[in-house]
Every structure is written in structure tokens, then in C-alpha cells.
Coordinates of C-alpha atoms and ligand atoms in Angstrom, one line a residue:
X1 CA 14.8 37.3 58.2
X2 CA 14.4 40.2 56.5
X3 CA 11.7 42.5 57.3
X4 CA 8.7 42.2 55.2
X5 CA 6.1 43.3 57.6
X6 CA 7.1 46.6 59.5
X7 CA 6.0 47.2 62.9
X8 CA 6.1 50.3 65.2
X9 CA 7.2 50.2 68.7
X10 CA 3.8 51.1 69.9
X11 CA 2.1 48.1 68.1
X12 CA 4.8 45.6 69.9
X13 CA 4.1 47.4 73.2
X14 CA 0.6 46.5 72.6
X15 CA 1.4 43.1 71.9
X16 CA 3.4 42.5 74.9
X17 CA 0.4 43.9 77.4
X18 CA -1.2 40.6 76.7
X19 CA 2.2 39.1 78.5
X20 CA 2.2 41.8 80.8
X21 CA 5.7 42.8 79.6
X22 CA 7.1 46.4 79.0
X23 CA 8.7 46.9 75.7
X24 CA 11.4 49.6 75.7
X25 CA 13.2 48.8 72.2
X26 CA 12.9 47.0 68.9
X27 CA 15.6 45.9 66.5
X28 CA 14.8 44.7 63.0
X29 CA 16.8 41.2 62.2
X30 CA 18.4 40.9 58.8
X31 CA 19.2 37.5 58.9
X32 CA 16.5 34.8 57.5
X33 CA 14.7 34.9 54.5
X34 CA 11.2 33.5 55.3
X35 CA 10.0 35.4 58.3
X36 CA 9.9 39.0 59.7
X37 CA 12.1 39.0 63.2
X38 CA 12.8 41.7 65.4
X39 CA 14.8 41.7 68.8
X40 CA 12.5 43.0 71.4
X41 CA 14.1 44.8 74.6
X42 CA 12.3 44.5 77.7
X43 CA 12.4 47.1 80.8
X44 CA 13.9 44.3 82.8
X45 CA 17.1 43.8 80.5
X46 CA 15.5 40.4 79.0
X47 CA 15.4 40.2 75.3
X48 CA 12.8 38.2 73.4
X49 CA 12.2 37.8 69.7
X50 CA 9.3 38.7 67.6
X51 CA 8.3 36.6 64.7
X52 CA 5.8 37.4 62.1
X53 CA 5.0 34.2 60.0
X54 CA 5.0 35.3 56.3
X55 CA 4.6 31.9 54.8
X56 CA 3.6 29.1 57.1
X57 CA 0.2 27.9 57.6
X58 CA -1.4 28.3 61.1
X59 CA -1.7 24.6 61.4
X60 CA 2.0 24.4 60.9
X61 CA 2.9 27.1 63.3
X62 CA 0.8 25.4 65.8
X63 CA 2.3 22.2 65.2
X64 CA 5.6 23.5 66.2
X65 CA 4.5 25.0 69.7
X66 CA 4.4 21.8 71.7
X67 CA 7.2 20.2 69.7
X68 CA 9.6 23.1 70.7
X69 CA 8.4 22.7 74.1
X70 CA 9.0 19.0 74.3
X71 CA 12.7 19.5 72.9
X72 CA 13.2 22.1 75.6
X73 CA 12.1 19.8 78.2
X74 CA 14.2 17.1 76.6
X75 CA 17.4 19.4 77.1
X76 CA 17.6 20.5 73.6
X77 CA 18.6 24.3 73.2
X78 CA 15.6 25.7 71.5
X79 CA 13.4 28.8 72.0
X80 CA 9.8 27.6 72.9
X81 CA 7.3 30.5 72.3
X82 CA 5.7 32.3 75.3
X83 CA 2.1 31.8 76.4
X84 CA 0.3 35.2 77.3
X85 CA -1.5 35.7 80.5
X86 CA -4.5 33.5 79.1
X87 CA -2.1 30.9 77.8
X88 CA -2.4 32.1 74.0
X89 CA 0.9 31.8 72.1
X90 CA -0.1 33.1 68.7
X91 CA -1.5 36.6 68.0
X92 CA -2.0 38.7 64.9
X93 CA 0.0 41.6 63.6
X94 CA -1.0 43.1 60.3
X95 CA -3.4 40.0 60.0
X96 CA -0.1 37.7 59.9
X97 CA 0.3 35.3 62.9
X98 CA 3.1 36.5 65.4
X99 CA 4.8 35.2 68.5
X100 CA 7.3 35.9 71.2
X101 CA 10.1 33.8 72.1
X102 CA 13.3 34.3 74.6
X103 CA 16.2 35.5 73.0
X104 CA 18.9 33.0 73.1
X105 CA 22.2 34.1 73.7
X106 CA 25.4 33.2 71.4
X107 CA 26.5 33.6 67.9
X108 CA 26.1 31.8 64.7
X109 CA 29.7 30.2 63.9
X110 CA 30.7 31.7 60.6
X111 CA 33.9 29.9 60.6
X112 CA 33.0 26.6 63.0
X113 CA 35.9 25.3 64.8
X114 CA 36.2 21.4 64.5
X115 CA 34.8 21.0 68.2
X116 CA 32.0 23.4 67.4
X117 CA 31.4 20.8 64.3
X118 CA 31.7 18.0 66.5
X119 CA 29.1 19.6 69.0
X120 CA 26.8 20.3 66.2
X121 CA 26.9 16.7 64.8
X122 CA 26.1 15.0 68.3
X123 CA 23.4 17.4 69.0
X124 CA 21.9 16.7 65.4
X125 CA 22.1 12.9 66.3
X126 CA 20.4 13.7 69.7
X127 CA 17.8 15.7 68.0
X128 CA 16.9 13.0 65.5
X129 CA 16.9 10.4 68.5
X130 CA 14.6 12.4 70.8
X131 CA 12.0 13.2 67.6
X132 CA 12.0 9.4 66.9
X133 CA 8.8 9.1 69.3
X134 CA 7.1 12.6 68.9
X135 CA 3.8 12.0 67.4
X136 CA 3.6 14.1 64.6
X137 CA 3.5 13.5 60.9
X138 CA 4.5 16.5 58.6
X139 CA 5.2 16.2 55.1
X140 CA 8.3 18.0 53.5
X141 CA 7.4 20.9 51.4
X142 CA 10.8 21.1 50.3
X143 CA 11.3 17.3 49.6
X144 CA 11.7 15.1 46.8
X145 CA 8.2 15.8 45.2
X146 CA 9.1 19.5 45.7
X147 CA 12.6 19.0 44.1
X148 CA 11.3 17.5 40.9
X149 CA 8.5 20.0 40.6
X150 CA 10.7 22.8 40.7
X151 CA 13.5 21.3 38.7
X152 CA 10.8 21.1 36.0
X153 CA 9.6 24.7 36.4
X154 CA 12.9 26.0 36.4
X155 CA 14.7 24.1 33.7
X156 CA 13.6 26.1 30.8
X157 CA 15.3 29.4 32.2
X158 CA 18.4 27.7 32.9
X159 CA 21.7 27.6 30.7
X160 CA 22.4 24.5 29.3
X161 CA 25.3 23.4 31.5
X162 CA 23.1 24.1 34.6
X163 CA 20.4 21.9 33.1
X164 CA 23.1 19.1 32.4
X165 CA 24.0 19.5 36.1
X166 CA 20.6 19.0 37.4
X167 CA 19.8 16.0 35.3
X168 CA 23.1 14.4 36.2
X169 CA 22.5 14.9 40.1
X170 CA 18.9 13.6 39.7
X171 CA 19.9 10.5 37.8
X172 CA 22.8 9.8 40.2
X173 CA 20.3 10.2 43.3
X174 CA 17.7 7.7 42.0
X175 CA 20.4 5.3 41.2
X176 CA 21.7 5.5 45.0
X177 CA 18.5 5.5 46.3
X178 CA 17.9 2.3 44.8
X179 CA 21.3 0.8 45.5
X180 CA 21.4 1.6 49.2
X181 CA 17.8 1.1 50.7
X182 CA 18.8 1.0 54.3
X183 CA 18.1 4.6 54.9
X184 CA 16.1 5.5 58.3
X185 CA 13.7 8.3 58.1
X186 CA 12.0 10.3 60.9
X187 CA 11.3 14.0 61.8
X188 CA 14.3 16.2 60.6
X189 CA 15.1 19.9 61.1
X190 CA 15.4 20.2 57.4
X191 CA 17.5 23.5 57.6
X192 CA 20.2 23.4 59.8
X193 CA 22.7 25.9 58.4
X194 CA 25.0 27.6 60.5
X195 CA 22.7 31.0 60.7
X196 CA 20.3 28.6 62.1
X197 CA 22.6 28.0 65.3
X198 CA 24.1 29.9 68.0
X199 CA 27.2 29.0 69.7
X200 CA 29.1 30.3 73.0
X201 CA 32.5 29.4 72.5
X202 CA 32.0 25.6 71.8
X203 CA 28.9 25.2 73.4
X204 CA 25.7 25.0 71.3
X205 CA 23.2 27.6 72.7
X206 CA 20.6 27.6 70.0
X207 CA 19.0 25.5 67.5
X208 CA 16.7 27.7 65.6
X209 CA 14.0 28.1 63.0
X210 CA 12.1 24.6 62.8
X211 CA 9.9 26.1 60.1
X212 CA 11.2 23.0 57.6
X213 CA 10.7 20.4 60.1
X214 CA 9.3 17.4 58.5
X215 CA 9.6 13.9 58.3
X216 CA 12.0 12.7 55.9
X217 CA 15.4 10.7 55.8
X218 CA 17.7 11.4 58.8
X219 CA 20.5 11.3 56.0
X220 CA 19.2 14.5 54.4
X221 CA 19.3 16.5 57.5
X222 CA 23.1 15.4 57.8
X223 CA 23.7 16.3 54.7
X224 CA 22.2 19.7 54.7
X225 CA 24.0 20.3 58.2
X226 CA 27.3 18.8 57.1
X227 CA 27.6 20.9 53.8
X228 CA 27.2 24.0 55.7
X229 CA 29.4 23.5 58.6
X230 CA 32.3 21.7 56.9
X231 CA 32.9 23.9 54.1
X232 CA 36.1 25.9 53.5
X233 CA 34.2 29.2 53.5
X234 CA 34.2 31.4 51.4
X235 CA 35.1 28.6 49.4
X236 CA 32.3 26.0 49.1
X237 CA 34.9 23.0 49.0
X238 CA 34.4 20.4 51.7
X239 CA 37.0 20.6 54.7
X240 CA 37.8 16.7 55.0
X241 CA 38.8 17.2 58.7
X242 CA 35.7 18.8 59.7
X243 CA 33.5 16.6 57.7
X244 CA 35.0 13.4 59.1
X245 CA 34.7 15.0 62.8
X246 CA 31.0 15.6 62.1
X247 CA 30.6 12.1 60.9
X248 CA 32.5 10.5 63.9
X249 CA 30.5 12.6 66.4
X250 CA 27.1 11.9 64.7
X251 CA 28.0 8.1 64.3
X252 CA 28.9 7.8 68.2
X253 CA 25.6 9.2 69.1
X254 CA 23.2 7.3 66.3
X255 CA 25.2 5.0 64.4
X256 CA 25.0 5.3 60.7
X257 CA 23.7 2.2 58.8
X258 CA 25.9 1.1 55.9
X259 CA 23.2 2.2 53.5
X260 CA 23.6 5.9 54.9
X261 CA 27.5 5.8 54.6
X262 CA 27.5 4.8 51.3
X263 CA 24.9 7.3 50.3
X264 CA 26.0 10.1 51.9
X265 CA 28.4 11.6 49.1
X266 CA 25.4 11.7 46.7
X267 CA 23.0 13.2 49.5
X268 CA 25.7 15.9 50.1
X269 CA 25.3 17.0 46.2
X270 CA 21.6 16.8 46.6
X271 CA 21.3 18.7 49.5
X272 CA 23.2 21.7 47.6
X273 CA 20.9 20.8 44.8
X274 CA 17.9 21.3 47.0
X275 CA 19.1 24.7 48.2
X276 CA 20.2 26.0 44.8
X277 CA 16.5 25.3 43.4
X278 CA 14.9 27.1 46.5
X279 CA 17.4 30.0 46.3
X280 CA 16.5 30.3 42.5
X281 CA 13.0 30.4 43.3
X282 CA 13.2 33.0 46.0
X283 CA 15.2 35.3 43.8
X284 CA 12.4 35.0 41.1
X285 CA 9.9 35.8 43.7
X286 CA 11.8 38.7 45.0
X287 CA 12.1 40.2 41.5
X288 CA 8.4 39.5 40.6
X289 CA 7.2 41.0 43.5
X290 CA 10.0 44.0 43.9
X291 CA 11.0 42.6 47.5
X292 CA 14.2 44.7 47.9
X293 CA 15.8 46.7 50.2
X294 CA 18.3 47.1 53.0
X295 CA 16.3 44.7 55.2
X296 CA 15.8 42.1 52.6
X297 CA 18.2 39.2 52.4
X298 CA 18.9 37.2 49.3
X299 CA 21.0 34.2 49.4
X300 CA 23.1 33.6 46.3
X301 CA 22.1 30.7 44.1
X302 CA 25.3 30.6 42.4
X303 CA 26.9 29.4 45.7
X304 CA 24.8 26.3 46.1
X305 CA 25.4 25.5 42.4
X306 CA 29.0 25.6 42.8
X307 CA 28.7 23.4 46.0
X308 CA 26.6 20.8 44.1
X309 CA 29.4 20.8 41.0
X310 CA 31.8 20.2 43.9
X311 CA 30.5 17.7 45.8
X312 CA 29.6 15.7 42.5
X313 CA 33.2 15.9 41.0
X314 CA 35.2 15.7 44.4
X315 CA 33.2 13.0 46.4
X316 CA 33.3 12.7 50.2
X317 CA 34.0 9.1 51.2
X318 CA 33.6 8.7 55.0
X319 CA 35.0 6.3 57.3
X320 CA 33.0 5.2 60.5
X321 CA 34.5 3.5 63.3
X322 CA 33.0 0.2 64.1
Ligands
ADP401 N1 15.3 32.9 69.8 C1 16.3 33.5 69.3 N2 17.3 33.9 69.9 C2 18.5 34.4 69.2 N3 18.2 34.7 67.7 C3 17.1 34.4 67.0 C4 16.1 33.7 67.6 N4 15.3 33.7 66.6 C5 15.7 34.3 65.8 N5 17.0 34.5 65.8 C6 17.7 35.4 65.0 O1 17.0 35.6 64.0 C7 17.6 35.1 62.6 C8 16.4 34.9 61.9 O2 15.4 33.9 62.3 P1 14.9 32.6 61.5 O3 14.1 31.8 62.7 O4 16.0 31.6 60.8 O5 14.1 33.4 60.5 P2 13.6 32.9 58.9 O6 12.5 32.2 59.4 O7 13.4 34.1 58.5 O8 14.8 32.3 58.4 C9 18.5 34.2 62.8 O9 19.3 33.6 62.2 C10 19.1 34.7 64.4 O10 20.0 35.4 64.1
LIG402 N1 19.1 28.1 54.5 C1 18.3 28.2 53.4 C2 17.4 29.4 53.4 C3 16.3 29.3 54.5 O1 16.6 30.5 55.2 P1 16.2 30.6 56.7 O2 16.9 32.0 56.8 O3 14.8 30.7 56.6 O4 17.1 29.6 57.5 C4 19.6 28.8 52.4 O5 20.7 29.1 52.8 O6 19.1 28.8 51.4

């Protein structure tokens, strides 16, 4: 996060009484940009994460509770939120929905190894397969309709070269979608960046932040995750060895269609574009609402703009073993 809603230790202790838990400490979490999160220390040495939802509707929040429970039961490393003594999961703090979930151990892989990349990709494929039969339809709030809308809204404030770049990717994307129609859809995570995962060595211990979960193209999820896990940080250029390892590992669990393989280079560019647009929007909002301070994280839109240009100018052509 960022901490938008400040809570006191006493307020969290009061919340924890519903769960018959004793809270001894509270630490704001700076990572993340949508919700307010705190690590919560219990007197029995366990730790929880308190999330105060800043944006998501109550309907959306309630959809995720059984979904996370289902994923946990299927063996995926997710933090299903806790029910209190009466089974209630969502409480309210400062009129906003709030939940407690177990803290998963591990660290986000800031410079992922090839093994971590492969582990991420095979888990992503597993996630897509596991969600195939899950009975939920949820539109993507940051899907194609939103891309077009936010592009049109932002156009007037962008420089001429930025406008040209946007027009180029949207035109190329429309063409590729028409050319390669064989692209399966399903429920996707929608935001699997490194900072929404935790690793202990090469073991993936946490998939976090399902707030963008929605019905959309699986290839979009692959492109979002691959872009972030397989870049040569701090440079955004693609690391070809990692990208190929990602594709191999994913393909072994859920074979990519020919359409997906051919469309991937353009999807990588569009995935970067989607986050360029959303970061520009967040930047505008933070300025308009004067949301600043040491606990407010602002991700750099320029990074995604550079990534978009890179993916367009140096496309990554994949090879999938038969
Ligand atoms: N269950 C959890 N276990 C461990 N760390 C967590 C957990 N939930 C959140 N975090 C930490 O909090 C950060 C922000 O959480 P996230 O859900 O991504 O918030 P936001 O919705 O604001 O992006 C994560 O990057 C991670 O460091
Ligand atoms: N991953 C997105 C921002 C979404 O932030 P999160 O903290 O809610 O995961 C980006 O990098 O722009």
C-alpha cells in the first residue's frame, strides 16, 4: 500500500477482540498502491495483515473471500482472510471495509532467478487451470473498455510522441487480435507483479492482492507477469533467457495455443501500456487529492512507457517445444 487510512493500535486491538486475538504491535506497510495495509503482531508470535479497502466495492470484496478459500484448498499459496467468532470476515474501520488475513512468509523477488521465474510461470498456469471451473463472472475494471476510455481521457495532456506511441500500440493490438483469434479467456489475477508475490528461496510462498481478479484473456495475465518478472531491472529491457524459461514452464502446465504464441509480443507491449495508463491516472489523482507523504507509494509511469517502447521496438518471439 500506502497508508491512506491511519488506524491506532487500540482500534486494531478492538477489532481483534472479535477474533479473540491479542494484538501487541502494528506496522504500516509501504508497498502497494490501492489499499491500506498493516502488519499486525499478535501476543502468540503470529502475524496477520490488516487490509482496509480503499476502492473495492463490498460486492467485489465478498466475491474474493470464497475464491481465496477455494484456491487455498486447491493448494495455491494464498492468504484467505479470517472469519471471526461468528464467521464474519469483513468488519469496518473508519467506515471502510477491513479484513485480517494470515501473513505469508517470504520476500518479493526483486531480481528473480531463472528458477524463480519458472516457478512463477508454472504456478500461474496452475492458477489459470484451477480457476477454470470456479463459478464467478467478474468484468475487468481495467480491461479493454477501460484502456480505450483512459487513453482518450489522457490523450490531451500527453506529448505528441506519447500520443503517437499510444496510437501505434492500439492499432497493432487491434490487428493482432483479429489475426490470431485463438486466445482462451478465464479468470485472471490481473496484477501479478513481483511485489504481489513472495518467495522463500526458489519456493513461491505467496500470491497476493487479488483485487484485479477478473474474466479476461489468459494471455494478458501471462504478459503482465512476464514483463515484470523477466525484465533486466533497473532496465526494462526483456531478459530473453528468463522470458524463454517463463514460457517453457507455463507451456508445460497449460500448453499455449498457436494464436497465443503469435500474439504474445504485442500483448507484452499492451500490458506495459495498460500500466502506463493506470500509473498516469494514479499520478493525476494523487496530485488532485494531495495524496502525498512517506507512506504513499507512487509508481513511475515513465517506467511503463519505456517498457512499452521497448516491447514494440524489440519484440520477443517465443519458441514453444512441441
Ligand atoms: N498476506 C500477506 N502476507 C505477507 N505480506 C502481505 C500480505 N498481504 C499484503 N502483504 C504485503 O503488503 C503489500 C501490499 O499488499 P497489496 O495487497 O498488494 O496491497 P494493495 O492492494 O494496496 O496493492 C504486499 O506487497 C506485501 O508486501
Ligand atoms: N502493479 C501495478 C500497480 C498496482 O499496485 P498494487 O500495489 O495494487 O499491486 C503497477 O505496477 O503499476
